[in-house]
PDB file of C-alpha atoms in Angstrom:
ATOM      1  CA  MET P 210       5.283 -10.906   6.715  1.00  0.00           C
ATOM      2  CA  SER P 211       4.378 -10.475   3.066  1.00  0.00           C
ATOM      3  CA  GLN P 212       2.340 -13.685   3.245  1.00  0.00           C
ATOM      4  CA  LEU P 213       0.191 -12.577   6.175  1.00  0.00           C
ATOM      5  CA  PRO P 214      -2.411 -10.476   4.321  1.00  0.00           C
ATOM      6  CA  ASP P 215      -3.152 -13.291   1.900  1.00  0.00           C
ATOM      7  CA  ALA P 216      -3.220 -15.852   4.701  1.00  0.00           C
ATOM      8  CA  TYR P 217      -5.624 -13.773   6.776  1.00  0.00           C
ATOM      9  CA  SER P 218      -7.848 -13.197   3.747  1.00  0.00           C
ATOM     10  CA  MET P 219      -7.952 -16.920   3.064  1.00  0.00           C
ATOM     11  CA  MET P 220      -8.715 -17.670   6.705  1.00  0.00           C
ATOM     12  CA  SER P 221     -11.522 -15.115   6.629  1.00  0.00           C
ATOM     13  CA  ARG P 222     -13.089 -16.657   3.522  1.00  0.00           C
ATOM     14  CA  VAL P 223     -12.779 -20.170   4.957  1.00  0.00           C
ATOM     15  CA  MET P 224     -14.441 -19.101   8.191  1.00  0.00           C
ATOM     16  CA  LEU P 225     -17.215 -17.318   6.296  1.00  0.00           C
ATOM     17  CA  ALA P 226     -17.804 -20.637   4.517  1.00  0.00           C
ATOM     18  CA  GLY P 227     -18.503 -22.248   7.896  1.00  0.00           C
ATOM     19  CA  GLN P 228     -15.185 -23.780   8.917  1.00  0.00           C
ATOM     20  CA  THR P 229     -13.481 -23.276  12.280  1.00  0.00           C
ATOM     21  CA  ALA P 230     -10.420 -21.147  12.935  1.00  0.00           C
ATOM     22  CA  THR P 231      -8.310 -24.283  13.417  1.00  0.00           C
ATOM     23  CA  GLN P 232      -9.443 -25.638  10.067  1.00  0.00           C
ATOM     24  CA  ALA P 233      -8.638 -22.292   8.474  1.00  0.00           C
ATOM     25  CA  MET P 234      -5.124 -22.400   9.946  1.00  0.00           C
ATOM     26  CA  GLN P 235      -4.755 -25.980   8.672  1.00  0.00           C
ATOM     27  CA  LEU P 236      -5.670 -24.806   5.166  1.00  0.00           C
ATOM     28  CA  VAL P 237      -3.125 -21.974   5.370  1.00  0.00           C
ATOM     29  CA  SER P 238      -0.464 -24.456   6.436  1.00  0.00           C
ATOM     30  CA  SER P 239      -1.201 -26.667   3.443  1.00  0.00           C
ATOM     31  CA  GLU P 240      -1.693 -23.958   0.789  1.00  0.00           C
ATOM     32  CA  PHE P 241       1.099 -21.485   1.576  1.00  0.00           C
ATOM     33  CA  SER P 242       4.860 -21.840   1.417  1.00  0.00           C
ATOM     34  CA  GLU P 243       7.371 -21.447   4.209  1.00  0.00           C
ATOM     35  CA  PRO P 244       7.708 -19.717   6.653  1.00  0.00           C
ATOM     36  CA  ILE P 245       4.018 -19.134   7.315  1.00  0.00           C
ATOM     37  CA  SER P 246       2.933 -22.692   6.492  1.00  0.00           C
ATOM     38  CA  GLY P 247       5.354 -24.178   8.989  1.00  0.00           C
ATOM     39  CA  GLU P 248       4.338 -21.818  11.779  1.00  0.00           C
ATOM     40  CA  PHE P 249       0.618 -22.398  11.310  1.00  0.00           C
ATOM     41  CA  ALA P 250       1.148 -26.164  10.888  1.00  0.00           C
ATOM     42  CA  TYR P 251       3.051 -26.274  14.183  1.00  0.00           C
ATOM     43  CA  CYS P 252       0.276 -24.294  15.875  1.00  0.00           C
ATOM     44  CA  VAL P 253      -2.396 -26.681  14.548  1.00  0.00           C
ATOM     45  CA  GLU P 254      -0.268 -29.669  15.573  1.00  0.00           C
ATOM     46  CA  GLN P 255       0.010 -28.302  19.112  1.00  0.00           C
ATOM     47  CA  GLN P 256      -3.774 -27.958  19.253  1.00  0.00           C
ATOM     48  CA  ASN P 257      -4.231 -31.504  17.947  1.00  0.00           C
ATOM     49  CA  LEU P 258      -1.916 -32.784  20.684  1.00  0.00           C
ATOM     50  CA  GLY P 259      -4.127 -31.215  23.353  1.00  0.00           C
ATOM     51  CA  LEU P 260      -2.711 -27.751  23.941  1.00  0.00           C
ATOM     52  CA  PRO P 261      -5.509 -25.210  24.307  1.00  0.00           C
ATOM     53  CA  ALA P 262      -5.980 -23.008  21.250  1.00  0.00           C
ATOM     54  CA  ASP P 263      -5.224 -19.810  23.156  1.00  0.00           C
ATOM     55  CA  ALA P 264      -1.925 -21.198  24.467  1.00  0.00           C
ATOM     56  CA  ALA P 265      -0.928 -22.444  21.004  1.00  0.00           C
ATOM     57  CA  LEU P 266      -1.676 -19.027  19.513  1.00  0.00           C
ATOM     58  CA  VAL P 267       0.294 -17.238  22.241  1.00  0.00           C
ATOM     59  CA  GLN P 268       3.271 -19.482  21.506  1.00  0.00           C
ATOM     60  CA  LEU P 269       2.870 -18.698  17.797  1.00  0.00           C
ATOM     61  CA  ALA P 270       3.055 -14.989  18.584  1.00  0.00           C
ATOM     62  CA  LYS P 271       6.141 -15.480  20.767  1.00  0.00           C
ATOM     63  CA  ARG P 272       7.906 -17.572  18.122  1.00  0.00           C
ATOM     64  CA  THR P 273       7.341 -15.113  15.312  1.00  0.00           C
ATOM     65  CA  GLY P 274       7.608 -11.854  17.243  1.00  0.00           C
ATOM     66  CA  LEU P 275       5.436 -10.054  14.674  1.00  0.00           C
ATOM     67  CA  VAL P 276       2.947  -7.402  15.726  1.00  0.00           C
ATOM     68  CA  GLU P 277       0.528  -8.602  13.059  1.00  0.00           C
ATOM     69  CA  ILE P 278       0.504 -12.124  14.516  1.00  0.00           C
ATOM     70  CA  ARG P 279      -0.063 -10.699  18.000  1.00  0.00           C
ATOM     71  CA  MET P 280      -3.052  -8.779  16.626  1.00  0.00           C
ATOM     72  CA  PHE P 281      -4.418 -12.031  15.224  1.00  0.00           C
ATOM     73  CA  VAL P 282      -3.921 -13.756  18.584  1.00  0.00           C
ATOM     74  CA  VAL P 283      -5.722 -10.949  20.417  1.00  0.00           C
ATOM     75  CA  ALA P 284      -8.602 -10.958  17.929  1.00  0.00           C
ATOM     76  CA  SER P 285      -8.898 -14.726  18.180  1.00  0.00           C
ATOM     77  CA  THR P 286      -8.785 -14.690  21.985  1.00  0.00           C
ATOM     78  CA  VAL P 287     -11.417 -11.943  22.215  1.00  0.00           C
ATOM     79  CA  GLN P 288     -13.627 -13.813  19.764  1.00  0.00           C
ATOM     80  CA  ARG P 289     -13.355 -17.028  21.801  1.00  0.00           C
ATOM     81  CA  GLU P 290     -14.102 -15.315  25.116  1.00  0.00           C
ATOM     82  CA  ALA P 291     -16.596 -12.604  24.207  1.00  0.00           C
ATOM     83  CA  GLY P 292     -17.912 -13.701  20.844  1.00  0.00           C
ATOM     84  CA  GLY P 293     -17.860 -11.747  17.667  1.00  0.00           C
ATOM     85  CA  ASN P 294     -17.017 -12.239  14.047  1.00  0.00           C
ATOM     86  CA  LEU P 295     -13.433 -13.387  13.686  1.00  0.00           C
ATOM     87  CA  ALA P 296     -13.763 -13.558   9.889  1.00  0.00           C
ATOM     88  CA  THR P 297     -14.482  -9.825   9.702  1.00  0.00           C
ATOM     89  CA  ALA P 298     -11.644  -9.075  12.106  1.00  0.00           C
ATOM     90  CA  LEU P 299      -9.242 -11.111   9.955  1.00  0.00           C
ATOM     91  CA  ASP P 300     -10.410  -9.355   6.810  1.00  0.00           C
ATOM     92  CA  ASN P 301      -9.855  -5.954   8.441  1.00  0.00           C
ATOM     93  CA  LEU P 302      -6.460  -7.085   9.723  1.00  0.00           C
ATOM     94  CA  SER P 303      -5.499  -8.166   6.210  1.00  0.00           C
ATOM     95  CA  LYS P 304      -6.471  -4.759   4.808  1.00  0.00           C
ATOM     96  CA  MET P 305      -4.565  -2.979   7.581  1.00  0.00           C
ATOM     97  CA  ILE P 306      -1.380  -4.975   6.910  1.00  0.00           C
ATOM     98  CA  ARG P 307      -1.589  -4.229   3.189  1.00  0.00           C
ATOM     99  CA  GLU P 308      -2.041  -0.522   3.912  1.00  0.00           C
ATOM    100  CA  ARG P 309       0.912  -0.481   6.330  1.00  0.00           C
ATOM    101  CA  SER P 310       3.059  -2.206   3.718  1.00  0.00           C
ATOM    102  CA  ARG P 311       2.031   0.342   1.084  1.00  0.00           C
ATOM    103  CA  ILE P 312       2.808   3.252   3.408  1.00  0.00           C
ATOM    104  CA  ARG P 313       6.142   1.683   4.393  1.00  0.00           C
ATOM    105  CA  GLY P 314       7.053   1.476   0.693  1.00  0.00           C
ATOM    106  CA  GLU P 315       6.112   5.120   0.143  1.00  0.00           C
ATOM    107  CA  VAL P 316       8.175   6.242   3.122  1.00  0.00           C
ATOM    108  CA  ARG P 317      11.106   4.173   1.895  1.00  0.00           C
ATOM    109  CA  SER P 318      10.939   5.774  -1.550  1.00  0.00           C
ATOM    110  CA  LEU P 319      10.593   9.269  -0.092  1.00  0.00           C
ATOM    111  CA  THR P 320      13.637   8.789   2.141  1.00  0.00           C
ATOM    112  CA  ALA P 321      15.765   7.251  -0.630  1.00  0.00           C
ATOM    113  CA  GLU P 322      17.201  10.656  -1.480  1.00  0.00           C
ATOM    114  CA  GLY P 323      18.313  11.142   2.121  1.00  0.00           C
ATOM    115  CA  ARG P 324      19.972   7.719   2.191  1.00  0.00           C
ATOM    116  CA  PHE P 325      21.805   8.484  -1.059  1.00  0.00           C
ATOM    117  CA  GLN P 326      22.956  11.854   0.270  1.00  0.00           C
ATOM    118  CA  ALA P 327      24.204  10.153   3.425  1.00  0.00           C
ATOM    119  CA  ALA P 328      26.258   7.684   1.393  1.00  0.00           C
ATOM    120  CA  VAL P 329      27.777  10.483  -0.681  1.00  0.00           C
ATOM    121  CA  LEU P 330      28.584  12.604   2.364  1.00  0.00           C
ATOM    122  CA  LEU P 331      30.166   9.680   4.206  1.00  0.00           C
ATOM    123  CA  PHE P 332      32.387   8.533   1.355  1.00  0.00           C
ATOM    124  CA  LEU P 333      33.221  11.940  -0.118  1.00  0.00           C
ATOM    125  CA  PRO P 334      36.049  12.783   2.345  1.00  0.00           C
ATOM    126  CA  LEU P 335      37.737   9.424   1.767  1.00  0.00           C
ATOM    127  CA  MET P 336      37.429   9.695  -2.008  1.00  0.00           C
ATOM    128  CA  LEU P 337      38.651  13.292  -1.931  1.00  0.00           C
ATOM    129  CA  TYR P 338      41.675  12.317   0.161  1.00  0.00           C
ATOM    130  CA  GLY P 339      42.489   9.494  -2.270  1.00  0.00           C
ATOM    131  CA  LEU P 340      42.160  11.790  -5.280  1.00  0.00           C
ATOM    132  CA  MET P 341      44.298  14.487  -3.686  1.00  0.00           C
ATOM    133  CA  TYR P 342      46.883  11.870  -2.718  1.00  0.00           C
ATOM    134  CA  LEU P 343      47.113  10.800  -6.372  1.00  0.00           C
ATOM    135  CA  ILE P 344      47.529  14.412  -7.520  1.00  0.00           C
ATOM    136  CA  ASN P 345      49.933  15.674  -4.843  1.00  0.00           C
ATOM    137  CA  PRO P 346      51.134  12.914  -2.481  1.00  0.00           C
ATOM    138  CA  GLU P 347      53.735  14.967  -0.595  1.00  0.00           C
ATOM    139  CA  HIS P 348      51.078  17.377   0.703  1.00  0.00           C
ATOM    140  CA  MET P 349      48.680  14.612   1.721  1.00  0.00           C
ATOM    141  CA  VAL P 350      51.330  12.622   3.619  1.00  0.00           C
ATOM    142  CA  ILE P 351      51.614  15.562   6.020  1.00  0.00           C
ATOM    143  CA  LEU P 352      48.095  14.799   7.240  1.00  0.00           C
ATOM    144  CA  LEU P 353      49.321  11.416   8.455  1.00  0.00           C
ATOM    145  CA  ASP P 354      51.619  13.244  10.926  1.00  0.00           C
ATOM    146  CA  TYR P 355      48.492  14.369  12.820  1.00  0.00           C
ATOM    147  CA  PRO P 356      46.592  11.221  13.840  1.00  0.00           C
ATOM    148  CA  TRP P 357      44.344  13.154  16.211  1.00  0.00           C
ATOM    149  CA  LEU P 358      43.049  15.135  13.243  1.00  0.00           C
ATOM    150  CA  ILE P 359      42.238  11.944  11.343  1.00  0.00           C
ATOM    151  CA  ALA P 360      40.534  10.503  14.435  1.00  0.00           C
ATOM    152  CA  ALA P 361      38.480  13.682  14.872  1.00  0.00           C
ATOM    153  CA  GLY P 362      37.398  13.529  11.236  1.00  0.00           C
ATOM    154  CA  LEU P 363      36.423   9.863  11.464  1.00  0.00           C
ATOM    155  CA  GLY P 364      34.608  10.516  14.746  1.00  0.00           C
ATOM    156  CA  SER P 365      32.676  13.359  13.152  1.00  0.00           C
ATOM    157  CA  GLU P 366      31.756  11.097  10.250  1.00  0.00           C
ATOM    158  CA  CYS P 367      30.488   8.424  12.646  1.00  0.00           C
ATOM    159  CA  ILE P 368      28.364  10.956  14.516  1.00  0.00           C
ATOM    160  CA  GLY P 369      27.014  12.251  11.213  1.00  0.00           C
ATOM    161  CA  ALA P 370      26.228   8.716  10.029  1.00  0.00           C
ATOM    162  CA  VAL P 371      24.276   7.923  13.193  1.00  0.00           C
ATOM    163  CA  TRP P 372      22.451  11.239  13.001  1.00  0.00           C
ATOM    164  CA  ILE P 373      21.454  10.785   9.359  1.00  0.00           C
ATOM    165  CA  ARG P 374      20.424   7.184  10.036  1.00  0.00           C
ATOM    166  CA  ARG P 375      18.121   8.287  12.841  1.00  0.00           C
ATOM    167  CA  ILE P 376      16.556  10.909  10.593  1.00  0.00           C
ATOM    168  CA  VAL P 377      16.036   8.651   7.588  1.00  0.00           C
ATOM    169  CA  ASN P 378      15.150   5.319   9.246  1.00  0.00           C
ATOM    170  CA  PHE P 379      12.193   5.183  11.554  1.00  0.00           C
ATOM    171  CA  ASP P 380       9.619   2.607  12.507  1.00  0.00           C
ATOM    172  CA  PHE P 381       5.916   3.259  12.571  1.00  0.00           C
TER     173      PHE P 381
END
């Protein structure tokens, strides 16, 4: 996905220079590295073998499963059917992907503290038990006589882990 903004920008510039969308995809397949070059090369190859461009693009979107590729397919399909400037749409799509990536990085850095706190809270009981076992083993062995208490503690930790994960990790 990190290659998509640059690929869309290149496709936009190529199309502004007068080339077709298929030629722009061919250039991306020859200039970029895997995985994007292989996907676009396969799409161009399908078109060269007679598959309609719309069908080849739909298969590209299904293979990759990326929202950004689906946006490209929709923009390309609309441009083919209704007209319009696909180069401008690709340029805007490139800017939008870069902005989403920047925002995703900011969110990740802002939630880093929550992820660290979650790790500390999840491992603290185990580390505390180990430390207390080293200091006074005869008192800590008594806890092993109550397996339901250990299971309740581990269950509570699992619930807490899921809860913290849902708070800290989200998709936008």
